[in-house]
C-alpha positions as a Markdown table, in Angstrom:
| # | Residue | x | y | z |
|---|---|---|---|---|
| 1 | Unk | 0.0 | 0.0 | 0.0 |
| 2 | Unk | 2.8 | 2.4 | 0.9 |
| 3 | Unk | 4.7 | 1.7 | -2.4 |
| 4 | Unk | 1.4 | 2.0 | -4.4 |
| 5 | Unk | 0.5 | 5.4 | -2.9 |
| 6 | Unk | 4.1 | 6.7 | -3.6 |
| 7 | Unk | 3.9 | 5.6 | -7.2 |
| 8 | Unk | 0.5 | 7.0 | -7.7 |
| 9 | Unk | 1.4 | 10.2 | -5.8 |
| 10 | Unk | 4.4 | 10.8 | -8.2 |
| 11 | Unk | 2.2 | 10.1 | -11.2 |
| 12 | Unk | -0.6 | 12.4 | -9.9 |
| 13 | Unk | 1.8 | 15.4 | -10.1 |
| 14 | Unk | 2.4 | 14.7 | -13.8 |
| 15 | Unk | -1.2 | 14.9 | -14.7 |
| 16 | Unk | -2.4 | 17.7 | -12.5 |
| 17 | Unk | -1.4 | 20.3 | -9.9 |
| 18 | Unk | -4.0 | 19.4 | -7.3 |
| 19 | Unk | -3.4 | 20.9 | -3.8 |
| 20 | Unk | -1.9 | 18.4 | -1.4 |
| 21 | Unk | -4.2 | 19.5 | 1.5 |
| 22 | Unk | -7.2 | 18.7 | -0.7 |
| 23 | Unk | -6.0 | 15.2 | -1.4 |
| 24 | Unk | -5.2 | 14.7 | 2.3 |
| 25 | Unk | -8.7 | 16.1 | 3.2 |
| 26 | Unk | -10.5 | 13.6 | 1.0 |
| 27 | Unk | -8.3 | 10.8 | 2.3 |
| 28 | Unk | -9.1 | 11.6 | 6.0 |
| 29 | Unk | -12.8 | 11.9 | 5.1 |
| 30 | Unk | -12.7 | 8.5 | 3.6 |
| 31 | Unk | -11.0 | 7.0 | 6.6 |
| 32 | Unk | -13.6 | 8.7 | 8.9 |
| 33 | Unk | -16.5 | 7.2 | 6.9 |
| 34 | Unk | -15.0 | 3.7 | 7.1 |
| 35 | Unk | -14.2 | 3.9 | 10.8 |
| 36 | Unk | -17.7 | 5.2 | 11.5 |
| 37 | Unk | -19.2 | 2.3 | 9.7 |
| 38 | Unk | -16.9 | -0.2 | 11.5 |
| 39 | Unk | -17.7 | 1.3 | 14.9 |
| 40 | Unk | -21.4 | 1.1 | 14.3 |
| 41 | Unk | -21.1 | -2.5 | 13.1 |
| 42 | Unk | -19.0 | -3.6 | 16.0 |
| 43 | Unk | -21.3 | -2.0 | 18.5 |
| 44 | Unk | -24.2 | -3.8 | 16.9 |
| 45 | Unk | -22.3 | -7.1 | 17.1 |
| 46 | Unk | -21.6 | -6.5 | 20.8 |
| 47 | Unk | -25.3 | -5.4 | 21.3 |
| 48 | Unk | -24.1 | -2.0 | 22.7 |
| 49 | Unk | -25.5 | 1.5 | 21.9 |
| 50 | Unk | -22.9 | 3.5 | 19.9 |
| 51 | Unk | -22.1 | 6.9 | 21.4 |
| 52 | Unk | -22.7 | 9.0 | 18.2 |
| 53 | Unk | -24.6 | 11.6 | 20.2 |
| 54 | Unk | -21.4 | 12.5 | 22.2 |
| 55 | Unk | -19.6 | 13.4 | 18.9 |
| 56 | Unk | -21.7 | 16.5 | 18.8 |
| 57 | Unk | -20.8 | 17.8 | 22.2 |
| 58 | Unk | -18.0 | 20.2 | 23.1 |
| 59 | Unk | -17.3 | 18.2 | 26.3 |
| 60 | Unk | -16.4 | 15.1 | 24.3 |
| 61 | Unk | -14.0 | 16.9 | 22.0 |
| 62 | Unk | -12.4 | 18.8 | 24.9 |
| 63 | Unk | -11.8 | 15.4 | 26.6 |
| 64 | Unk | -10.3 | 14.2 | 23.3 |
| 65 | Unk | -8.1 | 17.3 | 22.7 |
| 66 | Unk | -4.9 | 15.3 | 22.9 |
| 67 | Unk | -5.8 | 13.6 | 19.7 |
| 68 | Unk | -5.2 | 16.9 | 18.0 |
| 69 | Unk | -1.5 | 16.5 | 18.5 |
| 70 | Unk | -1.0 | 13.3 | 16.5 |
| 71 | Unk | -3.8 | 14.6 | 14.1 |
| 72 | Unk | -1.7 | 17.7 | 13.5 |
| 73 | Unk | 1.5 | 15.7 | 13.1 |
| 74 | Unk | 0.0 | 13.3 | 10.6 |
| 75 | Unk | -1.4 | 16.3 | 8.8 |
| 76 | Unk | 2.1 | 17.7 | 8.4 |
| 77 | Unk | 3.6 | 14.3 | 7.5 |
| 78 | Unk | 1.0 | 13.4 | 4.9 |
| 79 | Unk | 1.2 | 16.8 | 3.2 |
| 80 | Unk | 5.0 | 16.7 | 3.2 |
| 81 | Unk | 4.9 | 13.2 | 1.6 |
| 82 | Unk | 2.6 | 14.4 | -1.1 |
| 83 | Unk | 4.6 | 17.5 | -1.8 |
| 84 | Unk | 7.9 | 15.6 | -1.7 |
| 85 | Unk | 6.6 | 13.3 | -4.6 |
| 86 | Unk | 6.6 | 16.4 | -6.8 |
| 87 | Unk | 10.4 | 16.7 | -6.4 |
| 88 | Unk | 11.7 | 13.3 | -5.4 |
| 89 | Unk | 11.3 | 9.8 | -7.0 |
| 90 | Unk | 8.6 | 7.6 | -5.5 |
| 91 | Unk | 11.0 | 4.8 | -4.7 |
| 92 | Unk | 13.1 | 7.2 | -2.7 |
| 93 | Unk | 10.2 | 8.5 | -0.7 |
| 94 | Unk | 9.0 | 5.0 | 0.0 |
| 95 | Unk | 12.4 | 3.9 | 1.3 |
| 96 | Unk | 13.0 | 7.0 | 3.4 |
| 97 | Unk | 9.8 | 6.3 | 5.3 |
| 98 | Unk | 11.8 | 3.5 | 7.1 |
| 99 | Unk | 13.9 | 6.2 | 8.9 |
| 100 | Unk | 11.0 | 6.4 | 11.4 |
| 101 | Unk | 11.8 | 2.9 | 12.6 |
| 102 | Unk | 14.9 | 4.0 | 14.5 |
| 103 | Unk | 13.3 | 7.1 | 15.8 |
| 104 | Unk | 10.1 | 5.3 | 16.9 |
| 105 | Unk | 12.1 | 2.6 | 18.6 |
| 106 | Unk | 14.0 | 5.2 | 20.6 |
| 107 | Unk | 10.9 | 7.0 | 21.6 |
| 108 | Unk | 9.1 | 3.8 | 22.5 |
| 109 | Unk | 12.0 | 2.7 | 24.6 |
| 110 | Unk | 12.2 | 6.1 | 26.4 |
| 111 | Unk | 8.6 | 7.0 | 26.9 |
| 112 | Unk | 6.7 | 3.7 | 26.7 |
| 113 | Unk | 9.4 | 1.7 | 28.5 |
| 114 | Unk | 9.4 | -1.0 | 25.7 |
| 115 | Unk | 12.3 | -3.4 | 25.6 |
| 116 | Unk | 14.4 | -4.1 | 22.5 |
| 117 | Unk | 17.1 | -6.7 | 22.2 |
| 118 | Unk | 20.6 | -5.9 | 21.0 |
| 119 | Unk | 19.9 | -7.8 | 17.8 |
| 120 | Unk | 16.9 | -5.6 | 17.2 |
| 121 | Unk | 18.9 | -2.4 | 17.7 |
| 122 | Unk | 21.6 | -3.7 | 15.4 |
| 123 | Unk | 19.0 | -4.5 | 12.7 |
| 124 | Unk | 17.6 | -1.0 | 12.9 |
| 125 | Unk | 21.1 | 0.5 | 12.6 |
| 126 | Unk | 21.7 | -1.6 | 9.5 |
| 127 | Unk | 18.4 | -0.4 | 7.9 |
| 128 | Unk | 19.4 | 3.2 | 8.5 |
| 129 | Unk | 22.9 | 2.6 | 7.2 |
| 130 | Unk | 21.5 | 1.3 | 4.0 |
| 131 | Unk | 19.1 | 4.3 | 3.7 |
| 132 | Unk | 22.0 | 6.7 | 4.2 |
| 133 | Unk | 24.0 | 5.0 | 1.4 |
| 134 | Unk | 20.9 | 5.2 | -0.8 |
| 135 | Unk | 20.5 | 8.9 | 0.0 |
| 136 | Unk | 24.0 | 9.6 | -1.2 |
| 137 | Unk | 22.7 | 9.7 | -4.8 |
| 138 | Unk | 19.0 | 10.5 | -4.9 |
| 139 | Unk | 19.1 | 10.4 | -8.7 |
| 140 | Unk | 16.7 | 12.1 | -11.1 |
| 141 | Unk | 13.1 | 11.6 | -11.9 |
| 142 | Unk | 12.2 | 10.3 | -15.3 |
| 143 | Unk | 10.9 | 13.7 | -16.3 |
| 144 | Unk | 14.2 | 15.3 | -15.4 |
| 145 | Unk | 16.5 | 12.9 | -17.3 |
| 146 | Unk | 18.1 | 14.0 | -20.5 |
| 147 | Unk | 21.1 | 13.2 | -22.7 |
| 148 | Unk | 24.6 | 14.6 | -22.5 |
| 149 | Unk | 27.2 | 15.1 | -19.9 |
| 150 | Unk | 26.6 | 16.5 | -16.5 |
| 151 | Unk | 27.0 | 20.3 | -16.2 |
| 152 | Unk | 27.8 | 22.6 | -13.2 |
| 153 | Unk | 24.0 | 23.3 | -13.1 |
| 154 | Unk | 23.3 | 19.6 | -12.9 |
| 155 | Unk | 25.8 | 19.2 | -10.1 |
| 156 | Unk | 24.2 | 22.1 | -8.2 |
| 157 | Unk | 20.8 | 20.5 | -8.7 |
| 158 | Unk | 22.1 | 17.3 | -7.4 |
| 159 | Unk | 23.3 | 19.0 | -4.2 |
| 160 | Unk | 19.9 | 20.6 | -3.8 |
| 161 | Unk | 18.2 | 17.3 | -4.3 |
| 162 | Unk | 20.5 | 15.6 | -1.7 |
| 163 | Unk | 19.7 | 18.4 | 0.8 |
| 164 | Unk | 16.0 | 18.1 | 0.1 |
| 165 | Unk | 16.2 | 14.3 | 0.6 |
| 166 | Unk | 18.1 | 14.6 | 3.9 |
| 167 | Unk | 15.7 | 17.3 | 5.2 |
| 168 | Unk | 12.6 | 15.3 | 4.1 |
| 169 | Unk | 13.8 | 12.0 | 5.6 |
| 170 | Unk | 14.8 | 13.5 | 9.0 |
| 171 | Unk | 11.7 | 15.7 | 9.4 |
| 172 | Unk | 9.1 | 13.1 | 8.3 |
| 173 | Unk | 10.8 | 10.4 | 10.4 |
| 174 | Unk | 10.5 | 12.5 | 13.5 |
| 175 | Unk | 6.9 | 13.5 | 12.7 |
| 176 | Unk | 5.8 | 10.0 | 12.0 |
| 177 | Unk | 7.6 | 8.4 | 14.9 |
| 178 | Unk | 6.3 | 11.0 | 17.5 |
| 179 | Unk | 2.8 | 10.7 | 16.1 |
| 180 | Unk | 2.9 | 6.9 | 16.2 |
| 181 | Unk | 4.2 | 6.7 | 19.8 |
| 182 | Unk | 1.7 | 9.4 | 20.9 |
| 183 | Unk | -1.2 | 7.5 | 19.3 |
| 184 | Unk | -0.1 | 4.2 | 20.9 |
| 185 | Unk | -0.1 | 5.9 | 24.3 |
| 186 | Unk | -3.6 | 7.5 | 23.7 |
| 187 | Unk | -5.1 | 4.3 | 22.3 |
| 188 | Unk | -3.9 | 2.2 | 25.3 |
| 189 | Unk | -5.4 | 4.6 | 27.9 |
| 190 | Unk | -8.8 | 3.1 | 28.7 |
| 191 | Unk | -11.7 | 4.6 | 30.5 |
| 192 | Unk | -13.3 | 1.2 | 31.2 |
| 193 | Unk | -16.3 | 1.7 | 28.9 |
| 194 | Unk | -16.4 | -0.6 | 25.7 |
| 195 | Unk | -18.3 | 2.0 | 23.7 |
| 196 | Unk | -15.6 | 4.7 | 24.3 |
| 197 | Unk | -12.5 | 2.5 | 24.3 |
| 198 | Unk | -13.2 | 1.1 | 20.9 |
| 199 | Unk | -10.4 | 1.5 | 18.4 |
| 200 | Unk | -12.7 | 2.7 | 15.6 |
| 201 | Unk | -13.9 | 5.5 | 17.8 |
| 202 | Unk | -10.3 | 6.4 | 18.6 |
| 203 | Unk | -9.6 | 6.5 | 14.9 |
| 204 | Unk | -12.6 | 8.8 | 14.4 |
| 205 | Unk | -11.2 | 11.3 | 16.9 |
| 206 | Unk | -7.9 | 11.3 | 15.0 |
| 207 | Unk | -9.5 | 11.7 | 11.6 |
| 208 | Unk | -11.8 | 14.5 | 12.6 |
| 209 | Unk | -8.8 | 16.6 | 13.8 |
| 210 | Unk | -7.0 | 15.6 | 10.5 |
| 211 | Unk | -10.0 | 16.8 | 8.5 |
| 212 | Unk | -10.0 | 20.1 | 10.4 |
| 213 | Unk | -6.3 | 20.8 | 9.8 |
| 214 | Unk | -6.4 | 19.9 | 6.2 |
| 215 | Unk | -9.5 | 21.9 | 5.6 |
| 216 | Unk | -7.9 | 25.0 | 7.1 |
| 217 | Unk | -4.7 | 24.4 | 5.0 |
| 218 | Unk | -6.8 | 24.0 | 1.9 |
| 219 | Unk | -8.8 | 27.2 | 2.5 |
| 220 | Unk | -5.6 | 29.2 | 3.1 |
| 221 | Unk | -3.7 | 27.6 | 0.2 |
| 222 | Unk | -3.4 | 29.9 | -2.8 |
| 223 | Unk | -3.5 | 26.9 | -5.2 |
| 224 | Unk | -7.1 | 26.0 | -6.0 |
| 225 | Unk | -6.4 | 24.5 | -9.4 |
| 226 | Unk | -8.2 | 21.2 | -10.0 |
| 227 | Unk | -7.2 | 20.8 | -13.6 |
| 228 | Unk | -6.2 | 17.2 | -14.3 |
| 229 | Unk | -8.1 | 15.7 | -11.4 |
| 230 | Unk | -9.1 | 12.2 | -12.4 |
| 231 | Unk | -9.1 | 8.5 | -11.8 |
| 232 | Unk | -5.4 | 8.4 | -10.6 |
| 233 | Unk | -6.3 | 10.8 | -7.8 |
| 234 | Unk | -9.4 | 8.8 | -6.8 |
| 235 | Unk | -7.3 | 5.6 | -6.6 |
| 236 | Unk | -4.5 | 7.5 | -4.7 |
| 237 | Unk | -7.1 | 8.7 | -2.1 |
| 238 | Unk | -8.5 | 5.2 | -1.8 |
| 239 | Unk | -5.1 | 3.5 | -1.4 |
| 240 | Unk | -3.8 | 6.1 | 1.0 |
| 241 | Unk | -7.0 | 5.8 | 3.1 |
| 242 | Unk | -6.6 | 2.0 | 3.4 |
| 243 | Unk | -2.9 | 2.4 | 4.1 |
| 244 | Unk | -3.7 | 4.8 | 7.0 |
| 245 | Unk | -6.4 | 2.5 | 8.4 |
| 246 | Unk | -4.0 | -0.5 | 8.2 |
């Protein structure tokens, strides 16, 4: 799913200049709809009354305000990933996502007191080492490749691409890892009521905040061009939605 969304994300920029917050907004909306349906179905299976009425109260959202933190972080990470695909190759973006493994392990070990063996730490270091080697030559996208020898301008562009690759990998790794660890902590804090401790309701909280942040970003974005919006964007939204749910 991650590879498919990266490939489609890169291709989407070739056929249209659709605002990234708009794509992310529709993706979050899809995830909210699916989670709402799953929550309702699970409550029916357990013969419990779903707490949909609470979703329309200020008290419920004030008690859920901490979900705004991972919601905001995922908003930044998802938009960065979409924008990065405009400048970086999809295979590179997909690989760089693995940087979050090391950061997430460090945060989980520190704040969630999870234990990792020496072999696990070594494997994480090897993964990151491989990624660093790959980052040394980000390469060009198919649309940028041409014939002839490299010029000083090409070398300068290569340095800029390398800097962009490093910045993207470090920033997104930190965003994704912090959001993931924060979500794990929130999801594991129970209030003792099955209707409120349900994972689908937790997801709904996260996606509502995601929709809010993406909506604000879209409204404030100067780019409102939807030329080229088509099937590739619809498939991208669907795959990204299922990837987020998974």
